CSV table of C-alpha atoms in Angstrom, one decimal:
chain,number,residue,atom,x,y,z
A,246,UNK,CA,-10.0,-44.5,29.8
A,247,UNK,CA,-6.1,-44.4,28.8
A,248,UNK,CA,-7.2,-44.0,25.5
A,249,UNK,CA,-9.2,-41.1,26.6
A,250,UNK,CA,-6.4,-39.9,28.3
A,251,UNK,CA,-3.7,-40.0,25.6
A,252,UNK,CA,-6.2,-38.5,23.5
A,253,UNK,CA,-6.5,-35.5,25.7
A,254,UNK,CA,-2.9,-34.8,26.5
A,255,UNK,CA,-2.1,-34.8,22.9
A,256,UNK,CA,-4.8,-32.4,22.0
A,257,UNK,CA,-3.4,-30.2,25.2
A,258,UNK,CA,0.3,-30.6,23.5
A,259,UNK,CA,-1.1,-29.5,19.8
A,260,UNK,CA,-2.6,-26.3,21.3
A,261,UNK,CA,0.5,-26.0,23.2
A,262,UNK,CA,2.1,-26.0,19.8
A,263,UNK,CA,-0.1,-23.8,17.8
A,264,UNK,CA,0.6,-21.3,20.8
A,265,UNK,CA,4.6,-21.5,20.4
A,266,UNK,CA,3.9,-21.4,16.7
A,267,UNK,CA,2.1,-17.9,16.7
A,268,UNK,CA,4.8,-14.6,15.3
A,269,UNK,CA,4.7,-12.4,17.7
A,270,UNK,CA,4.1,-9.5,14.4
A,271,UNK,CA,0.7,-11.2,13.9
A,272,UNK,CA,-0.8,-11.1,17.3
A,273,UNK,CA,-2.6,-7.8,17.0
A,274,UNK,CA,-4.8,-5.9,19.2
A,275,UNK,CA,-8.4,-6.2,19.4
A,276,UNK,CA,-10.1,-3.7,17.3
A,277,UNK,CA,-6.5,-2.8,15.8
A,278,UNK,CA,-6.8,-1.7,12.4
A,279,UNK,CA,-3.7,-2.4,9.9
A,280,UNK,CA,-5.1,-0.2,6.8
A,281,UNK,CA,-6.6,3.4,6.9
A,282,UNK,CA,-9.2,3.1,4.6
A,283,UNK,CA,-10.7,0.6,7.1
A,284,UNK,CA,-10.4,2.6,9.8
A,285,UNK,CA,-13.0,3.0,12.2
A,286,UNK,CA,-13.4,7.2,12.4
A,287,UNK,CA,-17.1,7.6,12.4
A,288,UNK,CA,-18.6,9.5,10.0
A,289,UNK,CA,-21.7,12.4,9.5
A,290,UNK,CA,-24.2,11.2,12.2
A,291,UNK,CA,-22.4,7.9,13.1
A,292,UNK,CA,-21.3,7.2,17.2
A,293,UNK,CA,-18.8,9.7,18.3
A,294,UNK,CA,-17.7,9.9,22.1
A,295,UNK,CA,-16.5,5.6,22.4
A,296,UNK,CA,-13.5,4.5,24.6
A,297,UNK,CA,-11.5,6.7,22.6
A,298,UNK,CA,-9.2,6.4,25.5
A,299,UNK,CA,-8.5,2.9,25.0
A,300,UNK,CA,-5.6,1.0,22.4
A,301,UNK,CA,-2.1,1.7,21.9
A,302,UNK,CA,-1.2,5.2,21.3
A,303,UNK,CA,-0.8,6.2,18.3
A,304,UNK,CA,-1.3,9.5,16.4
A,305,UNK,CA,-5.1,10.5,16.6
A,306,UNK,CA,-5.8,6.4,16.9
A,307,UNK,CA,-4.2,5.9,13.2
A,308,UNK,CA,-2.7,2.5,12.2
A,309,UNK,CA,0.5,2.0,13.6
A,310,UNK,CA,2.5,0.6,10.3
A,311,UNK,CA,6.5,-0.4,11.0
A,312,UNK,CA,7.6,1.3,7.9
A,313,UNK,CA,10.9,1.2,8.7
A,314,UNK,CA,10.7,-2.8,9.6
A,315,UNK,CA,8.8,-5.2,8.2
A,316,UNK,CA,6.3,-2.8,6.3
A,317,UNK,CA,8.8,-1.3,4.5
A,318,UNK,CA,7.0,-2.0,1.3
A,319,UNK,CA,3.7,-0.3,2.4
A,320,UNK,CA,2.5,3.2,0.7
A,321,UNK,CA,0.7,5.6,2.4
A,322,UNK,CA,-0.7,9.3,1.5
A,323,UNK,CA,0.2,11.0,5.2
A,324,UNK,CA,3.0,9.6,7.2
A,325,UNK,CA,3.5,10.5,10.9
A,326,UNK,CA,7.5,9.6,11.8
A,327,UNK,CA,8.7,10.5,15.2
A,328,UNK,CA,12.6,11.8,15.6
A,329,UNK,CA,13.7,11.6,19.2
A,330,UNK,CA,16.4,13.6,19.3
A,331,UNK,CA,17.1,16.8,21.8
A,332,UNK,CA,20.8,16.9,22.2
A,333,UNK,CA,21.4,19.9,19.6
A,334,UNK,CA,19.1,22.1,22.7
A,335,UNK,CA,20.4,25.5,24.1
A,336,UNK,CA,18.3,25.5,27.1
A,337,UNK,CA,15.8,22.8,28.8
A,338,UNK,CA,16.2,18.9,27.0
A,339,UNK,CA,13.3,16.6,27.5
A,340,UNK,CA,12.3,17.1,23.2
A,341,UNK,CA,13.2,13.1,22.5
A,342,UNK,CA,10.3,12.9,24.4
A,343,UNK,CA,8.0,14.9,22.2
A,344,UNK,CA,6.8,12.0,19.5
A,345,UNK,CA,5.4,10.1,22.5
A,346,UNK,CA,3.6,13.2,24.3
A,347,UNK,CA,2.5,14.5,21.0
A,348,UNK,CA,0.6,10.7,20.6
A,349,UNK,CA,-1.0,11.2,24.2
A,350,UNK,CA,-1.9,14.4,23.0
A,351,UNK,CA,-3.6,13.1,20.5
A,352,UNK,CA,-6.2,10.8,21.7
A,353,UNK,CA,-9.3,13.1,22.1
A,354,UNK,CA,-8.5,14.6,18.4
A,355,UNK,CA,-11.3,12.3,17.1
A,356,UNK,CA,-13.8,11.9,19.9
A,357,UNK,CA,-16.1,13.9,18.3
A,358,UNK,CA,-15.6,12.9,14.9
A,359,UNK,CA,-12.9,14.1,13.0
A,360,UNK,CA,-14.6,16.4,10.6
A,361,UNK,CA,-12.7,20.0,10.7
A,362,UNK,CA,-15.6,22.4,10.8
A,363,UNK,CA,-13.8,25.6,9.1
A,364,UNK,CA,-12.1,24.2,6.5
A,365,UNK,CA,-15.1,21.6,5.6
A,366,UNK,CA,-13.1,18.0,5.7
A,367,UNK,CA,-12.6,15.3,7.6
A,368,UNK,CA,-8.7,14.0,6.5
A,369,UNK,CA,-9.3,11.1,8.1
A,370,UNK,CA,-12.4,10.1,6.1
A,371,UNK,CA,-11.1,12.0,2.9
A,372,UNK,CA,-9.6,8.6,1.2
A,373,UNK,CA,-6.3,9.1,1.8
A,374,UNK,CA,-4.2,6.3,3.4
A,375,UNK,CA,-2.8,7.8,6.5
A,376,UNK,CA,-0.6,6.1,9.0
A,377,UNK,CA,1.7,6.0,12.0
A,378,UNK,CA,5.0,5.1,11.5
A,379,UNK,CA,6.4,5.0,15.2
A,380,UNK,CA,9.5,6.6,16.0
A,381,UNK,CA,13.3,6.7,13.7
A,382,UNK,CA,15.5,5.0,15.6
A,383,UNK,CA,17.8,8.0,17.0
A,384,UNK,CA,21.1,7.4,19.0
A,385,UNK,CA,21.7,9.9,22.0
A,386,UNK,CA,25.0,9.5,21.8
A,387,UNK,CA,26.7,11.2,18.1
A,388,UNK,CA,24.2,14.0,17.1
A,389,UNK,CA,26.1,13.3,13.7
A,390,UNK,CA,25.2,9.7,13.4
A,391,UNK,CA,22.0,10.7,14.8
A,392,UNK,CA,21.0,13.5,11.8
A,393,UNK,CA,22.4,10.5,9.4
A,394,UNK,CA,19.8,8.5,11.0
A,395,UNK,CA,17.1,10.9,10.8
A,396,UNK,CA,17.7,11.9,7.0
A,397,UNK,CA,18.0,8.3,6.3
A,398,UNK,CA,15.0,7.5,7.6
A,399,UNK,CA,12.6,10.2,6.3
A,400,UNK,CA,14.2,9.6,3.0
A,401,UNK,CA,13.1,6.1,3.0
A,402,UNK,CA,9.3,6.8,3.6
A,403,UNK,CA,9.8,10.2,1.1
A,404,UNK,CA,10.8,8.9,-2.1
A,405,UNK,CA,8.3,5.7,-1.4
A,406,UNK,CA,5.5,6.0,-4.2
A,407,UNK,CA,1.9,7.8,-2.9
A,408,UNK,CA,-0.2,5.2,-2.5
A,409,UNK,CA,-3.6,7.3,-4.2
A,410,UNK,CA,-3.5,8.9,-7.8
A,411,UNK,CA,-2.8,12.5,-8.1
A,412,UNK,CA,-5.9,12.5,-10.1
A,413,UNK,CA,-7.9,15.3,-12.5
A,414,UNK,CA,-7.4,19.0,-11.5
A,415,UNK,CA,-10.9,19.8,-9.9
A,416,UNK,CA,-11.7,22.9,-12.1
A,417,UNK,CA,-10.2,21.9,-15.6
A,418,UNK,CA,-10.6,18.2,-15.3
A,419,UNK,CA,-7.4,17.2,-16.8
A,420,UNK,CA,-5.0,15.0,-15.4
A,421,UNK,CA,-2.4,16.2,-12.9
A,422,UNK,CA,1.0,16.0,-12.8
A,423,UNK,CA,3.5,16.1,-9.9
A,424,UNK,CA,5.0,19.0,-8.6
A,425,UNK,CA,8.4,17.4,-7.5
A,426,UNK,CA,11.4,17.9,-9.2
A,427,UNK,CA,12.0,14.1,-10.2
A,428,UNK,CA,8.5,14.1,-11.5
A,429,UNK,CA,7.5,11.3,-8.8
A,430,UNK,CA,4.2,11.3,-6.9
A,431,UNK,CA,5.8,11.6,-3.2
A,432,UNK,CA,3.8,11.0,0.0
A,433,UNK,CA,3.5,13.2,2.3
A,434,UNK,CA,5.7,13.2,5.9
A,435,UNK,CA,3.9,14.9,8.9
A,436,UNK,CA,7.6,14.6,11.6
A,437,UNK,CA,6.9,14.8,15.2
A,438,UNK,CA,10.3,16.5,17.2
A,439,UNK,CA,12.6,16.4,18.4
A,440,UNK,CA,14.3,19.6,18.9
A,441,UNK,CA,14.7,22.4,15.9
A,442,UNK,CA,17.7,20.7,14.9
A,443,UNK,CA,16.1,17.9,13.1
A,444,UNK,CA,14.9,20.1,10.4
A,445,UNK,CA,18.1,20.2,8.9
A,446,UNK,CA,18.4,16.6,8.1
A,447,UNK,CA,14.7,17.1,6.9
A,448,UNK,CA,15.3,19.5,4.4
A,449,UNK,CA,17.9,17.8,3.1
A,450,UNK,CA,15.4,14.9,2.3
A,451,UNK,CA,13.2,16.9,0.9
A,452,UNK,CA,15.6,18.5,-1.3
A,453,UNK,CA,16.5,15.0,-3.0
A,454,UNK,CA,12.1,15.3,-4.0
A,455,UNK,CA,11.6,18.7,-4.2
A,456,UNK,CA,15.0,20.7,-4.9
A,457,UNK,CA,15.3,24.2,-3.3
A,458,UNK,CA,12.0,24.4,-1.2
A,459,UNK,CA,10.2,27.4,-0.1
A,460,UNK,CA,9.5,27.5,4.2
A,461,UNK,CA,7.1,28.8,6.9
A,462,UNK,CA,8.5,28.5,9.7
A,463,UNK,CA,6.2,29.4,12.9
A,464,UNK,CA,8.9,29.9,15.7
A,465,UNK,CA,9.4,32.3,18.2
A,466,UNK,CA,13.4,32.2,17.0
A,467,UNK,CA,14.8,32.6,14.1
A,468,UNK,CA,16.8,29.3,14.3
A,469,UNK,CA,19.1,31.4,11.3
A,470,UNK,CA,22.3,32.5,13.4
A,471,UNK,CA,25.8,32.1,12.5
A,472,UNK,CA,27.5,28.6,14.7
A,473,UNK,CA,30.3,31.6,16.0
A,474,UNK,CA,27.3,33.4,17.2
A,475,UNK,CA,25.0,31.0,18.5
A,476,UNK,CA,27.0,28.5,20.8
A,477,UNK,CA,30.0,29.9,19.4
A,478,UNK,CA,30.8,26.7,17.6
A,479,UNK,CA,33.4,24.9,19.7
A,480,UNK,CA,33.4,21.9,17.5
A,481,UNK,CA,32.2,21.2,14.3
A,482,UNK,CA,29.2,19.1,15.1
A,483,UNK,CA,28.6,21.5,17.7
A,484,UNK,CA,28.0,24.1,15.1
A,485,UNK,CA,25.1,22.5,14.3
A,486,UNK,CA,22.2,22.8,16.5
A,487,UNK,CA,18.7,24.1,17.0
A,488,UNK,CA,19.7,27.8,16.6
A,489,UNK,CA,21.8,27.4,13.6
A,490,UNK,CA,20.3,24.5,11.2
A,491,UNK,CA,18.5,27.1,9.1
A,492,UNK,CA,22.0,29.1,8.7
A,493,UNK,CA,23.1,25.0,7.3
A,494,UNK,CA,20.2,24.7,5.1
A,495,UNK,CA,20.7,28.5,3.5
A,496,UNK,CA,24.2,27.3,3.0
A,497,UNK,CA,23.5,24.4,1.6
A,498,UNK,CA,21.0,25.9,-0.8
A,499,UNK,CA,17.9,23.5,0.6
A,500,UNK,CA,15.9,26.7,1.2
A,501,UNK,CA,14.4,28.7,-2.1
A,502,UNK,CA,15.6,32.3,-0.6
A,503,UNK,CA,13.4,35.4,-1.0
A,504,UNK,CA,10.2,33.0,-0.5
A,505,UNK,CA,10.3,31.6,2.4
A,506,UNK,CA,9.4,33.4,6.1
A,507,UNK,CA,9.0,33.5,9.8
A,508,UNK,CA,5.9,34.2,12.0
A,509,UNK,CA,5.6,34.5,15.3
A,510,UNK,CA,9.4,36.0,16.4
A,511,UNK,CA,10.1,37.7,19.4
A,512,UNK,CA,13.0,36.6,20.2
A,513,UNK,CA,16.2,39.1,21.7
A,514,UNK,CA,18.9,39.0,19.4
A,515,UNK,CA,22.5,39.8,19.6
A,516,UNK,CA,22.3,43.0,18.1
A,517,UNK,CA,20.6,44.1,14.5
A,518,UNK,CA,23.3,41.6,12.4
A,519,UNK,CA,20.9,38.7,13.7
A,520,UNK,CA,18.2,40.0,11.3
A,521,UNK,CA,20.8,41.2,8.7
A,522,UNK,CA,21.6,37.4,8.9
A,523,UNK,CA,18.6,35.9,8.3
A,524,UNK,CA,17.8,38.0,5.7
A,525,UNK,CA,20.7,36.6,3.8
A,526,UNK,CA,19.9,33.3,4.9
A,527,UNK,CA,16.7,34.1,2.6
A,528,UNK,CA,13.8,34.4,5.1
A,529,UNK,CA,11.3,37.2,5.4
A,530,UNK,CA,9.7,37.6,8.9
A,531,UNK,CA,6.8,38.2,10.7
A,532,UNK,CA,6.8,39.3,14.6
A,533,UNK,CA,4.4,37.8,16.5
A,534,UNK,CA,3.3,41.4,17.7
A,535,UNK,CA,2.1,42.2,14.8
A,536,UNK,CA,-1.0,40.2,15.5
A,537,UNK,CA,-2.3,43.5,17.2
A,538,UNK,CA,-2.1,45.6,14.3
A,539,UNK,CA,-2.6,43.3,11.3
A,540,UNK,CA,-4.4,40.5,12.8
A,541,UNK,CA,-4.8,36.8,11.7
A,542,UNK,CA,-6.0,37.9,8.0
A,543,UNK,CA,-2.9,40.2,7.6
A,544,UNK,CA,-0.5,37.7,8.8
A,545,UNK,CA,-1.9,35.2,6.5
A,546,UNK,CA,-1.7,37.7,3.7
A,547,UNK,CA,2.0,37.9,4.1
A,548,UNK,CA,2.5,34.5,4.1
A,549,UNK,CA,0.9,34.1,1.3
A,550,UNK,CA,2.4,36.5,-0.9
A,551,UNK,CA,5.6,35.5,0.1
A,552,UNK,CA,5.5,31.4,-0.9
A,553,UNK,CA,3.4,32.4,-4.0
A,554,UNK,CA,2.0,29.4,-5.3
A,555,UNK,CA,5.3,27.4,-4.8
A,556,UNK,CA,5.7,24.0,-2.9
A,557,UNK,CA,6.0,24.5,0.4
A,558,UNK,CA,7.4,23.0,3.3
A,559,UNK,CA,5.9,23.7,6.6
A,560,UNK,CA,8.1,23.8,10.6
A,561,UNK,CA,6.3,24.8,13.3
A,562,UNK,CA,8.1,25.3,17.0
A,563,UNK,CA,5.7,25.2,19.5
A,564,UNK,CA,7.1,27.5,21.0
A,565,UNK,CA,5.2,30.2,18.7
A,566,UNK,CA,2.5,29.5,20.8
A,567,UNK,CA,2.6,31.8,23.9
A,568,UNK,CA,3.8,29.6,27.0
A,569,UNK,CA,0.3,30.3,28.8
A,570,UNK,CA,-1.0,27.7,26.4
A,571,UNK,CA,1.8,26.0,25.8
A,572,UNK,CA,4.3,25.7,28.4
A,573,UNK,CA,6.0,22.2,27.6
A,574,UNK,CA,9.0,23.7,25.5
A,575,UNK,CA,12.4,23.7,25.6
A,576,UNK,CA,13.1,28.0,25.1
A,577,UNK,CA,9.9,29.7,26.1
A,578,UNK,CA,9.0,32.8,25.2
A,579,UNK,CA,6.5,34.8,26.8
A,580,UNK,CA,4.5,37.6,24.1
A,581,UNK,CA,3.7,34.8,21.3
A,582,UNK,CA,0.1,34.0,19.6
A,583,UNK,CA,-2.6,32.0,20.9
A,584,UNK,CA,-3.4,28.5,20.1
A,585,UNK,CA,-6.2,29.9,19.2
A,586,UNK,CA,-4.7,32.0,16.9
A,587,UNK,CA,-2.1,29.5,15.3
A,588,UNK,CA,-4.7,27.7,14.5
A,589,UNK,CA,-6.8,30.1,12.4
A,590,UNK,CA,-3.0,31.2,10.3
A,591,UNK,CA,-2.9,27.5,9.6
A,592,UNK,CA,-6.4,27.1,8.3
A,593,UNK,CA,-5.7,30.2,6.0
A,594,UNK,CA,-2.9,28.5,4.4
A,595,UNK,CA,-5.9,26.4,2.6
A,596,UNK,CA,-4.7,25.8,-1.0
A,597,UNK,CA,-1.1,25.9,-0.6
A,598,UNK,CA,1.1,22.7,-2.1
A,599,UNK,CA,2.3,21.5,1.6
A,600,UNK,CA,5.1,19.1,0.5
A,601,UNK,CA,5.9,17.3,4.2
A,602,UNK,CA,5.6,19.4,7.7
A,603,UNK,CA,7.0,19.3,11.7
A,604,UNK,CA,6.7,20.2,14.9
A,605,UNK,CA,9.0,20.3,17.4
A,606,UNK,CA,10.0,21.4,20.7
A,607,UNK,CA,7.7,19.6,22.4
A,608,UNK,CA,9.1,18.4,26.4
A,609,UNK,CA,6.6,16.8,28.1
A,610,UNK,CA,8.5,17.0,31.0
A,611,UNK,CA,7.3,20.7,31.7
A,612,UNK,CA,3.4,20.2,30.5
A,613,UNK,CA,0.8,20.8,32.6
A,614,UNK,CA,-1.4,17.6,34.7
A,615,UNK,CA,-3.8,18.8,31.9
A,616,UNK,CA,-1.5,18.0,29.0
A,617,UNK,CA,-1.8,21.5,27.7
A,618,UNK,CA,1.3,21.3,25.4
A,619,UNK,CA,0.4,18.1,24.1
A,620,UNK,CA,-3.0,18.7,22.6
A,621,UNK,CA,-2.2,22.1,21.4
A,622,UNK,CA,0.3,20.0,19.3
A,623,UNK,CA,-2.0,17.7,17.7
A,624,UNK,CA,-5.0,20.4,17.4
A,625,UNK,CA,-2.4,21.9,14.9
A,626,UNK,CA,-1.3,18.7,13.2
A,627,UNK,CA,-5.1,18.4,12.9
A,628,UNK,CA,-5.1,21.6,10.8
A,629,UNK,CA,-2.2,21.1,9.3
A,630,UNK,CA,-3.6,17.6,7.7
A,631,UNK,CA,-7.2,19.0,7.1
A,632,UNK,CA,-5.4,21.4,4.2
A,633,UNK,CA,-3.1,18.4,2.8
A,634,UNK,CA,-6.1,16.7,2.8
A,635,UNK,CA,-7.7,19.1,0.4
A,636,UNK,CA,-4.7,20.2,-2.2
A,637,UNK,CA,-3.1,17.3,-3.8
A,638,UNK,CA,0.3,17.7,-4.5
A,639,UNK,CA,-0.7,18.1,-8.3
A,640,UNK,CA,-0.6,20.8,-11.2
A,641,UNK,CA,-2.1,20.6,-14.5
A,642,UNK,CA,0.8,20.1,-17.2
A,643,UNK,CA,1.4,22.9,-19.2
């Protein structure tokens, strides 16, 4: 019997052990899936509609991977990163909030399936590896430290390799060849705001890959006003804020003037030097009005004949989105587009070389019980990844 006993307290004691032993890094959720390309999306005529309301939130149920810890070596095609930062705000804050609302948002995306019906893909299913990132760690406290950190941290998953092959050009069949300046297959960096201002350490990552970049910008703002204009710049940092980082990045030369535009402004300006302004700050611009006489196919004719065939880097404010659909934002603007309608602009920007993309401006805070904000936020992510998903970031060498 006390050899029974021994026996059993030192089996207790070895489990006890193996317990103590575990990293808390590989305890892992059940059904949690480390890699995208197991991922459990279902496909053509496979069960849809399953508890998609259970697991950790993370974009559209993705793989949460800590690229910026201790996965720091994995490669990915599609990257979400959050930046929690909203102290560069004019009006209401609540924006650092945004990455985890947009998550929430985010959970019905594939309840159906994720196959995009218009545009004829499923970007989930479409082999590329595509992963959550969580969040940059942003301090509150020194917006300059915190665009430091937010540079710094997008260029770290940037200028990691793609993890898929550019591959043959689908009409010629010869091999592609990247379209970044350093001649490096980049992945691709889908951020989630974060107010406006973020976009300015963005653009400075993306001009170490891609040099002077063409921009839409969807935006009820034009986000291009002079620091003694907008805020009046009463300190340096203070000059640079959600109003004025596209002024910065014109300055800077991170924008490729004469190609790059606005769509969905309505904002009231100053007076007519606002628009002088941004046309030397190298943007074209489309009012959101203009929907009633040109519609959705003439707005995405501008924007097309504006980028050309040029890479392309993509902000979108939710706040272009009319605040009847969208009301969780920090300046709203009554008069803008639909969601609706965003969404069909996006889709016609099929074909174009989308380099990285944002959206910001999300503040939970002011949503709806419905989460109206918050799913019109990931419905356009969802187009916005649907036509990454079917242009590689490839041309055929010359």
């Amino acid at each position: 019997m006390k050899s029974q006993t021994v026996t059993l307290f030192a089996l207790v004691f070895a489990a006890v052990g193996l317990a103590h032993d575990h990293h808390h890094e590989d305890q892992i959720p059940l059904n949690y899936v480390k890699y995208p390309y197991q991922a459990m999306y279902p496909g053509d005529d496979e069960v849809t509609a399953d508890s998609i309301f259970s697991g950790i939130t993370t974009f559209a149920k993705l793989p949460w991977v800590q690229c910026l810890g201790k996965d720091r070596d994995t490669t990915f095609d599609i990257a979400f990163i959050g930046a929690p930062f909203d102290t560069g705000t004019s009006y209401r804050p609540g924006a650092r909030f945004g990455p985890a609302g947009i998550r929430t948002g985010s959970r019905r995306l594939t309840l159906y399936g994720g196959y995009n019906v218009p545009l004829e893909v499923n970007p989930f299913l479409s082999g590329l590896k595509i992963v959550d990132c969580g969040d940059i760690p942003v301090t509150p406290y020194d917006n300059k430290y915190a665009i430091q950190q937010i540079e710094g941290g997008h260029k770290e998953l940037l200028h990691r390799p793609a993890f898929s092959p550019l591959g043959k050009d689908a009409l010629t069949g010869k091999p592609l060849v990247p379209i970044s300046v350093d001649g490096k297959n980049h992945p691709r960096i889908v951020t989630l705001g974060g107010d406006h201002t973020i976009v300015l350490p963005l653009l400075r990552s993306i001009h170490s890959a891609y040099g002077p970049i063409s921009v839409i910008h969807f935006d009820s703002h034009l986000d291009t006003w002079k620091p003694s204009v907008f805020g009046g710049a009463p300190s340096d940092q203070a000059a640079i804020n959600h109003g004025t980082y596209f002024y910065w990045a014109s300055q800077e030369g991170l924008i490729k003037n004469g190609s790059s535009i606005h769509g969905a402004i309505r904002t009231t300006l100053s007076g007519p030097a606002d628009y002088a302004n941004d046309d030397a700050s190298g943007f074209q611009r489309i009012e959101a009005r203009e929907i009633d006489t040109i519609g959705t196919d003439g707005i995405i004719e501008k924007i097309r004949k504006t980028v050309g065939d040029r890479p392309v880097y993509l902000s979108i404010d939710i706040d272009s989105i009319d605040p009847a659909f969208a009301p969780a934002t920090g300046t709203p603007e009554t008069g803008g587009w639909s969601t609706r309608e965003l969404r069909t602009i996006l889709r016609g920007l099929d074909g174009l070389h989308i380099v990285s993309a944002d959206i910001v401006e999300v503040a939970p805070a002011y949503d709806t019980n419905a989460e109206l904000t918050t799913m019109a936020a990931a419905d356009v992510l969802f187009e916005v990844i649907s036509v990454m998903a079917k242009t590689p970031l490839g041309k055929v060498a010359n």
